[in-house]
Structure formats: structure tokens, C-alpha cells
PDB file of C-alpha atoms in Angstrom:
ATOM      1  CA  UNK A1143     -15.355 -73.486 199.207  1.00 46.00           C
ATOM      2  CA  UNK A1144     -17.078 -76.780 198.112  1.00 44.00           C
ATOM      3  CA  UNK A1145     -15.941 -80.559 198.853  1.00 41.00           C
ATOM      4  CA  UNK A1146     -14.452 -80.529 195.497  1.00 44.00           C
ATOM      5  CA  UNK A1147     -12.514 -77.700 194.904  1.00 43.00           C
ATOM      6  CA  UNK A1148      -8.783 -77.637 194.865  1.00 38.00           C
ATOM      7  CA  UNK A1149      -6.940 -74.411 196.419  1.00 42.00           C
ATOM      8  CA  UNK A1150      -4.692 -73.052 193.842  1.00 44.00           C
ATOM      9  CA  UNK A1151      -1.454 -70.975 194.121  1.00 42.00           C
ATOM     10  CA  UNK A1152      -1.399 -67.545 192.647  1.00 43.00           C
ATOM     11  CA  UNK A1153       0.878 -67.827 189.460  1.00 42.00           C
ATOM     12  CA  UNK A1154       2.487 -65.036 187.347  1.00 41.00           C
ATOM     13  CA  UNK A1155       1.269 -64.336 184.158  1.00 42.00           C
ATOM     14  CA  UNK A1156       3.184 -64.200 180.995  1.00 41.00           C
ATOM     15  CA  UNK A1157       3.377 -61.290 178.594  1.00 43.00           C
ATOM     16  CA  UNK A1158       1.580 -60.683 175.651  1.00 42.00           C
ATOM     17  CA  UNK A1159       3.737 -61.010 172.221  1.00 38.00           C
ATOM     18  CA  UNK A1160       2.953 -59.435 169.012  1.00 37.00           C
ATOM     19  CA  UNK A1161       4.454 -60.454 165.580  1.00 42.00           C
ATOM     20  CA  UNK A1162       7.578 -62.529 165.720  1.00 42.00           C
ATOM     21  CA  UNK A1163       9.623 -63.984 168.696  1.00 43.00           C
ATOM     22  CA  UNK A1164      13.444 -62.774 169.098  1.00 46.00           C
ATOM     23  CA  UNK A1165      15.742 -60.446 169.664  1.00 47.00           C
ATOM     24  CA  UNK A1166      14.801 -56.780 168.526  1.00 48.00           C
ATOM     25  CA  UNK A1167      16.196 -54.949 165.702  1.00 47.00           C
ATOM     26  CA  UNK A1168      18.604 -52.014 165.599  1.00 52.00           C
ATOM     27  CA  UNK A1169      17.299 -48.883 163.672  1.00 51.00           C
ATOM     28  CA  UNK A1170      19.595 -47.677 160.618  1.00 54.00           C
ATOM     29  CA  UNK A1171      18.133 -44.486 158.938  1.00 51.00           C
ATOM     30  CA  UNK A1172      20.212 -45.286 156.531  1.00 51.00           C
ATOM     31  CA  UNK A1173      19.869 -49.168 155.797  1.00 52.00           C
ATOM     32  CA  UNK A1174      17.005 -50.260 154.117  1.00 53.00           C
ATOM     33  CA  UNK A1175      14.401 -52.453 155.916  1.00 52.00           C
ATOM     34  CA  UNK A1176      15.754 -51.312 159.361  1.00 51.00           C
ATOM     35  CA  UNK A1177      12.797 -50.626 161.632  1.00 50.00           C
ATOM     36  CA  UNK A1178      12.525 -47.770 164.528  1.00 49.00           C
ATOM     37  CA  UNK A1179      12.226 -48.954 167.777  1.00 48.00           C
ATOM     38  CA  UNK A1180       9.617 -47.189 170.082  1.00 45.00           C
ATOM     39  CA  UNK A1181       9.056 -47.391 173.151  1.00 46.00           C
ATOM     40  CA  UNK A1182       6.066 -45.972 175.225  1.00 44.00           C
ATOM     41  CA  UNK A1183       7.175 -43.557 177.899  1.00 45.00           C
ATOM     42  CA  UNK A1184      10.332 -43.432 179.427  1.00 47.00           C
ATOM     43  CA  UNK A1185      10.439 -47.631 179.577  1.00 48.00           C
ATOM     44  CA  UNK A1186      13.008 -47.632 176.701  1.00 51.00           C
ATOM     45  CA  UNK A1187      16.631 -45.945 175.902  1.00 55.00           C
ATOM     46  CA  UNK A1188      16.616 -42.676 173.725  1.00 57.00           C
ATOM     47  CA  UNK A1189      18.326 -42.424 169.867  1.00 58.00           C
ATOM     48  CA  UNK A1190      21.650 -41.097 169.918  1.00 61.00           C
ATOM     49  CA  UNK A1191      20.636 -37.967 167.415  1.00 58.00           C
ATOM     50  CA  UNK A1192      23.905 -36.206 167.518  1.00 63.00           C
ATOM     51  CA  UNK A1193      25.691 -39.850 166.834  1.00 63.00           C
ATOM     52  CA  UNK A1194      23.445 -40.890 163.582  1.00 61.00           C
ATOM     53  CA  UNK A1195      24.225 -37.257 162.224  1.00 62.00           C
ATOM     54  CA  UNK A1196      28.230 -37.884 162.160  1.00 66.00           C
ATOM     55  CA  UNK A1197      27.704 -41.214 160.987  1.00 65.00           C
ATOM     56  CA  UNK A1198      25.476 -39.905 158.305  1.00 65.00           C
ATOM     57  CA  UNK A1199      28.051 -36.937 157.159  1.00 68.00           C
ATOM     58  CA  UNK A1200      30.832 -39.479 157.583  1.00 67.00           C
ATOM     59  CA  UNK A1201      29.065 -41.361 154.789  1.00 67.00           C
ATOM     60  CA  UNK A1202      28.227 -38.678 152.640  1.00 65.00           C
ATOM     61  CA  UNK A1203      31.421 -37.045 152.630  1.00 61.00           C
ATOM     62  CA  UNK A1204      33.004 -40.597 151.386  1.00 61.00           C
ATOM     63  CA  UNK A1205      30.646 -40.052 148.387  1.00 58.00           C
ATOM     64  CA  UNK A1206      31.765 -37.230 147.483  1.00 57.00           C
ATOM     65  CA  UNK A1207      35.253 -37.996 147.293  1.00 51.00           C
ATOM     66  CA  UNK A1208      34.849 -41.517 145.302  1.00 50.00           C
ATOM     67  CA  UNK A1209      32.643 -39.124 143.021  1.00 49.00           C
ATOM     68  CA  UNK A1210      35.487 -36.292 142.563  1.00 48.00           C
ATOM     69  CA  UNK A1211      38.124 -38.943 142.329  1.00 52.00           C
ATOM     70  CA  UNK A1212      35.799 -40.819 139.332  1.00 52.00           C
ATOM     71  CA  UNK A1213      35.459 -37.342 137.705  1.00 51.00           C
ATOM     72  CA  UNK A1214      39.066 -36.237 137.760  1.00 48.00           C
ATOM     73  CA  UNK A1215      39.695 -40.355 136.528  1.00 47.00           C
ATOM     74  CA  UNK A1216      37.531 -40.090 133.428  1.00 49.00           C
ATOM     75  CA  UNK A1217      38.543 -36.268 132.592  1.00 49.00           C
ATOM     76  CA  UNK A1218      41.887 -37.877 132.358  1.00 47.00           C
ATOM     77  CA  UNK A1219      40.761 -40.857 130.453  1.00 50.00           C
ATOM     78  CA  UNK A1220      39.449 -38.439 127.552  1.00 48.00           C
ATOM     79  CA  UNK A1221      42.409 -36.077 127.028  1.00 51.00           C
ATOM     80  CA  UNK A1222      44.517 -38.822 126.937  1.00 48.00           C
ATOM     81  CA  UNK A1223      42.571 -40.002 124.136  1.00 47.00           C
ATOM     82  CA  UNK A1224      42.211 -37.195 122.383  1.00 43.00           C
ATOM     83  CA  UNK A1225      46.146 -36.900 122.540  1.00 41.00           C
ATOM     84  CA  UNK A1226      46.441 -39.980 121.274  1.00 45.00           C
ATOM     85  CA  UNK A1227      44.149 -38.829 118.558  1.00 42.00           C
ATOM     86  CA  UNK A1228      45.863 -35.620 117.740  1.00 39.00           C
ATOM     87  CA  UNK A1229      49.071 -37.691 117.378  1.00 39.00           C
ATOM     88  CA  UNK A1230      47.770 -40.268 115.235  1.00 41.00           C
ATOM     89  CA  UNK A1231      45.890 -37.625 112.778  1.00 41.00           C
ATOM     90  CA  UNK A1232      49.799 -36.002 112.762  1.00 45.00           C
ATOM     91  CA  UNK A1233      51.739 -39.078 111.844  1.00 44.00           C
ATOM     92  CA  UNK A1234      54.332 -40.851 114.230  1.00 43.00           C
ATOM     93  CA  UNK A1235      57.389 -38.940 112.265  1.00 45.00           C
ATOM     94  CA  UNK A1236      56.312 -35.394 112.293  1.00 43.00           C
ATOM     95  CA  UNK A1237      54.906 -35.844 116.349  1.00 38.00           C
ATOM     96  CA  UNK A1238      58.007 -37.011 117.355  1.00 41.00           C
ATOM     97  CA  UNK A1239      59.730 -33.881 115.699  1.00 40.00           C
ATOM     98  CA  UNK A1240      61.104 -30.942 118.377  1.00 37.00           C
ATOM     99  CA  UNK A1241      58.336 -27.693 117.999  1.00 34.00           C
ATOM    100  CA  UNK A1242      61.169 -25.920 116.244  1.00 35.00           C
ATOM    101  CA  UNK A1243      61.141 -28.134 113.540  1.00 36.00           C
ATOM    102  CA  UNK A1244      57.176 -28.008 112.479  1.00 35.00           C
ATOM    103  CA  UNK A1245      56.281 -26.232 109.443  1.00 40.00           C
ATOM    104  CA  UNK A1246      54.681 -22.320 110.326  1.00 34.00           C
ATOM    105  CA  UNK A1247      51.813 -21.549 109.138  1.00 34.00           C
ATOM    106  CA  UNK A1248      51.221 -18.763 106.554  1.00 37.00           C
ATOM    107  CA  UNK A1249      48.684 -16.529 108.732  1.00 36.00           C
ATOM    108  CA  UNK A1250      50.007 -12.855 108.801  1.00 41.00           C
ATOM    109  CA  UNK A1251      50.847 -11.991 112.056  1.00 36.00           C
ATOM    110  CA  UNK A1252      49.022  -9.059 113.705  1.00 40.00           C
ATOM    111  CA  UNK A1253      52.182  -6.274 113.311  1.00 40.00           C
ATOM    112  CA  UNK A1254      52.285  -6.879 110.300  1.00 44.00           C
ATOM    113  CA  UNK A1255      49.804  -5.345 107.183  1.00 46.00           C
ATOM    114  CA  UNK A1256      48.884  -7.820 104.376  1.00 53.00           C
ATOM    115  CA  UNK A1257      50.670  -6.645 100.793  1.00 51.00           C
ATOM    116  CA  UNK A1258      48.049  -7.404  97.994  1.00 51.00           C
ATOM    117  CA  UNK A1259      49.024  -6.955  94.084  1.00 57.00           C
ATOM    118  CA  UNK A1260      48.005  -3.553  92.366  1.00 56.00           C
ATOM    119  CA  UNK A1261      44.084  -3.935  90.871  1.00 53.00           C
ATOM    120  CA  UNK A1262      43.201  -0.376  90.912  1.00 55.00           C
ATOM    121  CA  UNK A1263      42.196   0.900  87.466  1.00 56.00           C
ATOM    122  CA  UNK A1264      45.096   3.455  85.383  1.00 56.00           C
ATOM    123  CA  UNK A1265      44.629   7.123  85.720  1.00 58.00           C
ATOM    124  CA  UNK A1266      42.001   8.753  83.621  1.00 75.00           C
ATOM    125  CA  UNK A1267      43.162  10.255  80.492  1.00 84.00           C
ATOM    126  CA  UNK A1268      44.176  13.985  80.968  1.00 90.00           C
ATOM    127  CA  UNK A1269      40.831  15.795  78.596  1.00 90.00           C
ATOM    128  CA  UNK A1270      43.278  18.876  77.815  1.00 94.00           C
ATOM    129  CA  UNK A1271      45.757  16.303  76.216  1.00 94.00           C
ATOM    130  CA  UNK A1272      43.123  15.852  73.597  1.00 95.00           C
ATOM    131  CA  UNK A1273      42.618  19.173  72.399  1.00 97.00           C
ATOM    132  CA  UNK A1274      46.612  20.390  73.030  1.00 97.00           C
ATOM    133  CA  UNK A1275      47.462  19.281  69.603  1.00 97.00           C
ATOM    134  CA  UNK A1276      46.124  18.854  66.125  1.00 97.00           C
ATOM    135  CA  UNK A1277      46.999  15.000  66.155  1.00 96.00           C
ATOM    136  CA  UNK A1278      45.003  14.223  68.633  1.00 95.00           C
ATOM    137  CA  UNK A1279      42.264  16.516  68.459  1.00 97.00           C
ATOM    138  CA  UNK A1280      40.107  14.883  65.423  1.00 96.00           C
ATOM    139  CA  UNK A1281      37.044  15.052  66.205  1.00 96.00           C
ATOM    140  CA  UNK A1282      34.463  16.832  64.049  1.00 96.00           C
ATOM    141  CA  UNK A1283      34.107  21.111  65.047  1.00 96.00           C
ATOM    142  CA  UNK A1284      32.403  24.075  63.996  1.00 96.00           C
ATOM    143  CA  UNK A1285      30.304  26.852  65.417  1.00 96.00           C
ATOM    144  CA  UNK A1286      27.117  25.205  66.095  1.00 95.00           C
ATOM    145  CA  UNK A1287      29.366  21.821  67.520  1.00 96.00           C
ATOM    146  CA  UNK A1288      31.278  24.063  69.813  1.00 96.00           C
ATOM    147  CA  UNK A1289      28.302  26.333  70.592  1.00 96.00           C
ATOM    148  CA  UNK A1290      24.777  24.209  70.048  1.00 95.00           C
ATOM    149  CA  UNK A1291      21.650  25.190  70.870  1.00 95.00           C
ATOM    150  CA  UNK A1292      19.614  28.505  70.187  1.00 95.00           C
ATOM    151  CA  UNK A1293      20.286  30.044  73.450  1.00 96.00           C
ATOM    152  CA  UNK A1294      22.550  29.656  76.412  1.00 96.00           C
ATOM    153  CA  UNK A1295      21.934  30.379  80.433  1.00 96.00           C
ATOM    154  CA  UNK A1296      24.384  31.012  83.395  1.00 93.00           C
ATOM    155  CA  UNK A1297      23.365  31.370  86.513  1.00 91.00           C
ATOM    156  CA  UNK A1298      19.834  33.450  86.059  1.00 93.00           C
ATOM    157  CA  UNK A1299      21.277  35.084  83.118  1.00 95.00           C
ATOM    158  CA  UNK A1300      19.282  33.850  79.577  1.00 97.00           C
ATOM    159  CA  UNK A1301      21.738  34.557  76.257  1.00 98.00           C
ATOM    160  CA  UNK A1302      19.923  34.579  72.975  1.00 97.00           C
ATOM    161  CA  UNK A1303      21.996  32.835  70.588  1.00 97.00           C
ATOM    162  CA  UNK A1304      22.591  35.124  67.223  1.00 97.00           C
ATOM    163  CA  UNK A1305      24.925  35.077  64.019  1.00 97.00           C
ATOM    164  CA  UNK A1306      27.368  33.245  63.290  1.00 97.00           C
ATOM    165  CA  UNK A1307      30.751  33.113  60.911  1.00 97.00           C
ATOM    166  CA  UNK A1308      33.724  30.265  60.410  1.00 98.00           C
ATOM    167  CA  UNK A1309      36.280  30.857  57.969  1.00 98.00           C
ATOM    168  CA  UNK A1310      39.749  29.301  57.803  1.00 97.00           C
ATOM    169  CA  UNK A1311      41.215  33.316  56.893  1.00 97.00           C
ATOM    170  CA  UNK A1312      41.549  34.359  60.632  1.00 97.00           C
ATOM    171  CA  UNK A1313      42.416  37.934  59.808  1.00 97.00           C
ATOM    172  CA  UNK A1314      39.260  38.737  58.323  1.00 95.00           C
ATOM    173  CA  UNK A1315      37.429  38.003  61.644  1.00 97.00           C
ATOM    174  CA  UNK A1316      39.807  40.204  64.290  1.00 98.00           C
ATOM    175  CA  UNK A1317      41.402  43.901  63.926  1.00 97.00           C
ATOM    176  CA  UNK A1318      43.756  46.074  65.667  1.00 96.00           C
ATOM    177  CA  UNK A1319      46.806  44.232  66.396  1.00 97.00           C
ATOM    178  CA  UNK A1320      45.628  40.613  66.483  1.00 98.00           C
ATOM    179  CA  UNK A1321      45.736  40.029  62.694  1.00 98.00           C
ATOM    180  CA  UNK A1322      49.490  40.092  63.404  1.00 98.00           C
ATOM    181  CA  UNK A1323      49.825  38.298  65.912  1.00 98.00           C
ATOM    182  CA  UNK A1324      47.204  35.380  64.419  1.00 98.00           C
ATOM    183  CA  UNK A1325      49.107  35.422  61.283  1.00 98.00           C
ATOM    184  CA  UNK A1326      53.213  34.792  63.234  1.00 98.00           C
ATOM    185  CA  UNK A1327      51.960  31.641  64.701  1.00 98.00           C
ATOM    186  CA  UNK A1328      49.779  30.182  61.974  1.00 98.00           C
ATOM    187  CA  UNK A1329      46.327  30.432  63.184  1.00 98.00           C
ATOM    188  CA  UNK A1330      44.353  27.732  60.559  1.00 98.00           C
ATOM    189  CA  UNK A1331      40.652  28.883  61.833  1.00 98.00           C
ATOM    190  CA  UNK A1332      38.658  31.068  63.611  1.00 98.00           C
ATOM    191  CA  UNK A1333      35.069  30.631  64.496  1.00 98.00           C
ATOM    192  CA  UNK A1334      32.989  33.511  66.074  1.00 98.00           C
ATOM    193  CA  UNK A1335      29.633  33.712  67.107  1.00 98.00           C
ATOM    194  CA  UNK A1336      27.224  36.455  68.708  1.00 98.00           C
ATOM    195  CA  UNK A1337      25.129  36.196  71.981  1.00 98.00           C
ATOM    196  CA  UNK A1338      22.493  38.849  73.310  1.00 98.00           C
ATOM    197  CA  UNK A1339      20.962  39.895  76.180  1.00 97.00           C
ATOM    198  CA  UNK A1340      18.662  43.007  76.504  1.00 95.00           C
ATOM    199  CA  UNK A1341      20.760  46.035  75.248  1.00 95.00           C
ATOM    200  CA  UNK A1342      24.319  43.841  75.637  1.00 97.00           C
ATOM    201  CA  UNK A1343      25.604  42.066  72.840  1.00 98.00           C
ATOM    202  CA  UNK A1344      29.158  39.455  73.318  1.00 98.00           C
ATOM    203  CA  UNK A1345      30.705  38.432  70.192  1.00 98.00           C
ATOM    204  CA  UNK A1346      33.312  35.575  71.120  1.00 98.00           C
ATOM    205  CA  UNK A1347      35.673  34.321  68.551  1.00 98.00           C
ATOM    206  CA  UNK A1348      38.196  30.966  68.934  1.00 98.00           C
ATOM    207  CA  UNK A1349      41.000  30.783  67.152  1.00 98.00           C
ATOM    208  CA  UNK A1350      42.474  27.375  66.178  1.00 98.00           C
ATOM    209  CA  UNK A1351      45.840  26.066  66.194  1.00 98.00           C
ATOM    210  CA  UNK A1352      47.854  23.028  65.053  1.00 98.00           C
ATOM    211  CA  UNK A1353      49.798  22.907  68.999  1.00 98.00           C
ATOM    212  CA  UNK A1354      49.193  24.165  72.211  1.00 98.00           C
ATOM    213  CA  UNK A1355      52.388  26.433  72.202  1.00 98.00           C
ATOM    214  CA  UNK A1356      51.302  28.491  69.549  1.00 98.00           C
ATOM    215  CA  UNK A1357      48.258  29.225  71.020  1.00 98.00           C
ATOM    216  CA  UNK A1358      49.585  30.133  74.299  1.00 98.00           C
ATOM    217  CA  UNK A1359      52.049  32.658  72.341  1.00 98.00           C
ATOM    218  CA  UNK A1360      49.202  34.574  71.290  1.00 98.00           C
ATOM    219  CA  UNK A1361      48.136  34.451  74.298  1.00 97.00           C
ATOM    220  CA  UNK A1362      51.265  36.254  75.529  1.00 97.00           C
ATOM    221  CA  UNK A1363      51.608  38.234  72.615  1.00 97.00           C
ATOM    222  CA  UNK A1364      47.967  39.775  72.625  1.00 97.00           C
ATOM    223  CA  UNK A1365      47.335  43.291  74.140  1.00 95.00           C
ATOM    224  CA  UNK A1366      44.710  46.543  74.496  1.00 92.00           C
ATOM    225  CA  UNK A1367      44.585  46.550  71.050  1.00 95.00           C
ATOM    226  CA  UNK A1368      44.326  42.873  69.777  1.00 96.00           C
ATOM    227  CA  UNK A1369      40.378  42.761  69.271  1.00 96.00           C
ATOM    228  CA  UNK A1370      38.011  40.370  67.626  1.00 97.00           C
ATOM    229  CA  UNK A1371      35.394  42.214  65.369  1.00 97.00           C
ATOM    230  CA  UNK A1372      31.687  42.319  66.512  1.00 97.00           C
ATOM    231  CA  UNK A1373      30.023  40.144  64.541  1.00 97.00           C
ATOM    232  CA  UNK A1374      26.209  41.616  63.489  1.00 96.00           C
ATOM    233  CA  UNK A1375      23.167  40.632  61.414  1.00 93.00           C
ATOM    234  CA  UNK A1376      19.643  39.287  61.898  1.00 90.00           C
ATOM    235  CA  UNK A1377      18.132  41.021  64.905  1.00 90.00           C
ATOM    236  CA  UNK A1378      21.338  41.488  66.619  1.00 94.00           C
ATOM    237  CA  UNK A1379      22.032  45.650  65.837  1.00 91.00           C
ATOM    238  CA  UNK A1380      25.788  46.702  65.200  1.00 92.00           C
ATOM    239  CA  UNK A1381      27.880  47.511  68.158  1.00 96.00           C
ATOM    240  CA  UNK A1382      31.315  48.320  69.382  1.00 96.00           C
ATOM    241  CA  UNK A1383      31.609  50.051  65.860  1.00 91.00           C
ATOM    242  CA  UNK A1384      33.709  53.352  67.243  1.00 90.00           C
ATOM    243  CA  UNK A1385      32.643  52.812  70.727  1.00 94.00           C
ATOM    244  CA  UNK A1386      34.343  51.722  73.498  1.00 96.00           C
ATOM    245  CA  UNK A1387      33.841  47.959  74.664  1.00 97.00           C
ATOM    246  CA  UNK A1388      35.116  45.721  76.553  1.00 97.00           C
ATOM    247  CA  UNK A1389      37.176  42.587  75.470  1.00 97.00           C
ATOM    248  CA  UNK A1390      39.250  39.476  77.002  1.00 97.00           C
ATOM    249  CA  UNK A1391      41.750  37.054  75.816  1.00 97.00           C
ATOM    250  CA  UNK A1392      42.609  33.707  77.224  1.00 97.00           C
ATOM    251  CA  UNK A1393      43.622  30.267  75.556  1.00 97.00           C
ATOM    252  CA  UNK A1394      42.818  26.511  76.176  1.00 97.00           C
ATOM    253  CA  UNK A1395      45.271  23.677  74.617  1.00 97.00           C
ATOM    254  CA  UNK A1396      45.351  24.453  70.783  1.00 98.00           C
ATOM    255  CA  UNK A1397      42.482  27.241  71.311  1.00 98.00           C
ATOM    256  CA  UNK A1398      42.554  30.817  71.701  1.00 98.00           C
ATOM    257  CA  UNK A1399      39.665  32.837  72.604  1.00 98.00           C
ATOM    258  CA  UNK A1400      38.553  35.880  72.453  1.00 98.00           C
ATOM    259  CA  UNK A1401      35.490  38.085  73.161  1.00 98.00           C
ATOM    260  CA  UNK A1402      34.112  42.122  72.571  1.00 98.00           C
ATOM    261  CA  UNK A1403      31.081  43.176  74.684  1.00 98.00           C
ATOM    262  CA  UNK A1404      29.481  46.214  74.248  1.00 97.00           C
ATOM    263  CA  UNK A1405      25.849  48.216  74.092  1.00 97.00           C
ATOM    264  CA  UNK A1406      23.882  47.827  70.871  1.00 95.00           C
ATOM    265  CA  UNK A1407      22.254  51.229  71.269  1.00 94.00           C
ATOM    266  CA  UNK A1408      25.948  52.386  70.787  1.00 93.00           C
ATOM    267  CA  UNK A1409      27.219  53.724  74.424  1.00 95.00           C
ATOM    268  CA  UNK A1410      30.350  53.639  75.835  1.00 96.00           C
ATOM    269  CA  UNK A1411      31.202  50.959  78.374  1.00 97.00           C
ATOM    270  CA  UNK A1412      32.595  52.497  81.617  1.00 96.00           C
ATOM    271  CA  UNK A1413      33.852  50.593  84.766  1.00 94.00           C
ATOM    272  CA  UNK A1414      30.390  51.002  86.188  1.00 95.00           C
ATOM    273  CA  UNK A1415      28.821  48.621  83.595  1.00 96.00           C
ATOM    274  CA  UNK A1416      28.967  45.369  85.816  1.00 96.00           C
ATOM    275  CA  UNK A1417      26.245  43.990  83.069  1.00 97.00           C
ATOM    276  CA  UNK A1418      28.452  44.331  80.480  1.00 97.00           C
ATOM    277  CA  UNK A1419      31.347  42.587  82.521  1.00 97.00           C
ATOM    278  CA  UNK A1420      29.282  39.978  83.617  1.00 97.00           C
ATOM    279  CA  UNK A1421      28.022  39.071  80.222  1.00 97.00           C
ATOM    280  CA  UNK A1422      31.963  39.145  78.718  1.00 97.00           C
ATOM    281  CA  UNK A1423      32.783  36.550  81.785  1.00 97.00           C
ATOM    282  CA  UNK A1424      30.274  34.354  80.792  1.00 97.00           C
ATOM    283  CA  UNK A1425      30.902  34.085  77.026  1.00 97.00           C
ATOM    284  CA  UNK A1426      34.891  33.879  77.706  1.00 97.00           C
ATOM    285  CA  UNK A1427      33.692  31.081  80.843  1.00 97.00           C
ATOM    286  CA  UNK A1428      31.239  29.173  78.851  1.00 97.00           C
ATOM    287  CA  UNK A1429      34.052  29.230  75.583  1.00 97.00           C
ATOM    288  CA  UNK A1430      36.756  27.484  77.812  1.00 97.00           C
ATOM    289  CA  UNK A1431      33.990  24.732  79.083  1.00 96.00           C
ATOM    290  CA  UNK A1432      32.867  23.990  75.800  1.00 97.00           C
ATOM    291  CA  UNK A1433      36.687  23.133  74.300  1.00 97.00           C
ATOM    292  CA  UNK A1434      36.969  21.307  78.157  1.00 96.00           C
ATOM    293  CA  UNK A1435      34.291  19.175  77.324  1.00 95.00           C
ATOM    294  CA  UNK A1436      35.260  18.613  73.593  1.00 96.00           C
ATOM    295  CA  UNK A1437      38.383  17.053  74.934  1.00 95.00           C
ATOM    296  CA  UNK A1438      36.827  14.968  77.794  1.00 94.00           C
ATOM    297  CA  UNK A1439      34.560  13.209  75.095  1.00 94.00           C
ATOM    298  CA  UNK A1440      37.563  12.158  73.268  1.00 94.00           C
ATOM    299  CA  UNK A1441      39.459  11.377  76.027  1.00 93.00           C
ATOM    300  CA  UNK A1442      36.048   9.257  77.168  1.00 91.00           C
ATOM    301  CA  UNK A1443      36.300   7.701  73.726  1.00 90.00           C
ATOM    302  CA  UNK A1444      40.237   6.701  73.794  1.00 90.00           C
ATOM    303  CA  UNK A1445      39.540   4.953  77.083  1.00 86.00           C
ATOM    304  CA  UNK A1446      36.680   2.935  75.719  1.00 84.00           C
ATOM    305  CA  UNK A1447      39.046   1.878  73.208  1.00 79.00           C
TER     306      UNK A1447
END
């Protein structure tokens, strides 16, 4: 040591601060601006984990609550004013009234079936009523009107149209017993006309009446022998003149008909002739749709009117 040199004491020296002065901070996960305390090593005490994690559901559980509890507050809040809505739009009288007292409503109720008034059009007129009397039937007839055209088919059979006769004398157009029988219920008309196919020839006559009940007398009255006469000319040769044919009767409103099928090479028609059968049940079926339709057209025509 020199002359002028001083012994010192040892001294303790201070520690080292960083940032400010005083008392440390407590750490709040959940407060803002809180800072963590670390420590380096073991010198420091360790954060209670399992503590901050109640403390944290603690808090969150409170939030829910205050949240249900606003909910349940403002779902109240809006039915009561929509009550008070409903019984403002109703009027103070009639919401003060017991529910007995307010007027039903007019809805149907589901066991029952709604009644609506009648719309559905009236009946059709009845065709035959048209053509059962002579009052009613008007409408303008004769053989080409009741049988038009030059030929007529059914089914796959072809008919050639032939000859044709009208007269307002029905006796001179039938033979055997039908004369009689035209005459006792006042037949005013009979129209006949001849169809032919191959060797077959069908003469069908209609006979006209002024009502329905005399022509369904002569229906009844008619037998074997009550016959309309085969009606010939032109290209259509003479049959059923001594032989034996085949004939119907039947009636329709104020119209009888008749027909007479036979062979025009003069032969006898036996049971074995389905031809000539067939050709008689067309004639007689094709007769009966023609004075149908006559009365459906003026049936069609009434209703129009």
C-alpha cells in the first residue's frame, strides 16, 4: 500500500432494479392490464392453477345466469305487448267479454260435409220421347232422310243400296196378314226400301204411326204371316216371290218395322243360311238406329232451344 491510500471496509452491494420501484403486481388472467409474475428457478412461489380455474367458472357461470334471466325478462316483455296488442285491435268491450260470449266463426267443422246449392245441368231429353208421338215428332222424313246414302256397311259387311217406294196407302206395300193389322190401328205411311249383297237381297219397310201405342199393338198383333212385300227393280232381281224367306218385326216409338230377306236366284232359306240371317239383323238393327238418331237430333234441337 502507498503513503496515501486509505484502507476501506468491504461494503454490500445493492441490487440491480429494472423499470419502476414498488411493490409487485398480482396476476389476474382475467383483468385487463394485470401482468404475470415470473420468477427464475425455484426463487419465487408457484400459481395456484386449480384456484384461477374455480374462480374463472365461478365467473362464467354468473354470466350465464344474468344472460338467461335477461332472455326470459325480454321474452316476457314482448308477449306482454303483443297481448296488449291483441286486446287493443279487439276493443276494451268485447275483451272483457267471458269466451262463451264471443261470436263463432262460420268455418265448417271437420265432421261435418259442406252443403252447396244444386248447379248441375237438367237431365238430357229422353230421344225416344221425340219420335213416340206425332206431336212431337216434326221433323222432315222420307226414304232417303231415314236411309241416306247409296250404300250402307256393318261390321265387314258392304250393302248396296237399291229401290225404293213411300206411299201414305200402307196396304199396298205388305201382304199376308199385316194389311189387317196396319189398317185396325191407322197406319198413315209406310216407307220401304231394298238393300243387296251378293245373291241376298233385304227389303225393310217402316210403318208410321200418329202414337207409340199403336205401333206397339202391331207389334203384338203381327205373326208368321204378317209380311212386307219384296220390293224389286233396277238391278236388284225379284225374290221371295213363292219362296221361302225370312222376315222380322219389331217397333220403335211411333215406328214399326219390318223386313223380308231372301235369295235373288230364287232358293229357299233354311236354318243353315246364317248369311241370310245376318243380313235380316242388320237391316232390322240399322232401321231401329236410324229412327234412334232421328229422335236424338230433335231432342238435341229442343235443348238448344
Amino acid at each position: 500500500m502507498g503513503r496515501n491510500s486509505i484502507p476501506r471496509s468491504p461494503s454490500k452491494m445493492r441490487p440491480m432494479s429494472y423499470g419502476q420501484g414498488g411493490p409487485q403486481s398480482q396476476w389476474d388472467p382475467w383483468k385487463p392490464n394485470s401482468q404475470q409474475p415470473w420468477t427464475s428457478g425455484d426463487d419465487g412461489p408457484t400459481p395456484d392453477w386449480a384456484a384461477l380455474a374455480e374462480a374463472s367458472e365461478t365467473r362464467n357461470k354468473r354470466r350465464r345466469l344474468l344472460f338467461i334471466g335477461g332472455g326470459a325478462l325480454a321474452t316476457l316483455a314482448i308477449g306482454t305487448a303483443v297481448a296488449m296488442a291483441v286486446v287493443s285491435a279487439n276493443g276494451s268491450d268485447e275483451a272483457n267479454q267471458p269466451t262463451s260470449s264471443v261470436p263463432a266463426t262460420d268455418l265448417p267443422s271437420a265432421s261435418t260435409t259442406p252443403s252447396f246449392a244444386p248447379t248441375s245441368a237438367p237431365p238430357p231429353l229422353d230421344p225416344k220421347e221425340f219420335v213416340a208421338s206425332k206431336a212431337k215428332d216434326t221433323a222432315p222424313n222420307g226414304p232417303d232422310l231415314l236411309f241416306p246414302g247409296t250404300q250402307l256397311t256393318m261390321g265387314s259387311a258392304v250393302y248396296k243400296k237399291g229401290p225404293k217406294a213411300d206411299s201414305t196407302t200402307c196396304t199396298t206395300g205388305v201382304q199376308g196378314t199385316l194389311p189387317k193389322v196396319l189398317t185396325a190401328n191407322d197406319c198413315t205411311r209406310l216407307m220401304r226400301i231394298t238393300y243387296t249383297k251378293d245373291n241376298i237381297a233385304v227389303t225393310v219397310g217402316v210403318a208410321v204411326f200418329d202414337t207409340e201405342a199403336q205401333a206397339l199393338k202391331v207389334k203384338s198383333q203381327a205373326d208368321k204371316q204378317s209380311i212386307v212385300k219384296a220390293l224389286t227393280g233396277g238391278d236388284v232381281k225379284a225374290f221371295c216371290d213363292g219362296a221361302i224367306c225370312r222376315s222380322t218385326t219389331n217397333s220403335y216409338g211411333r215406328y214399326a218395322y219390318f223386313t223380308i230377306t231372301g235369295f235373288t236366284d230364287g232358293k229357299d232359306v233354311t236354318t243353315k243360311d246364317t248369311a241370310v240371317f245376318t243380313a235380316g239383323d242388320d237391316l232390322a238393327e240399322f232401321a231401329f238406329q236410324r229412327i234412334r238418331q232421328r229422335g236424338e237430333a230433335q231432342a238435341s234441337a229442343a235443348a238448344a232451344n
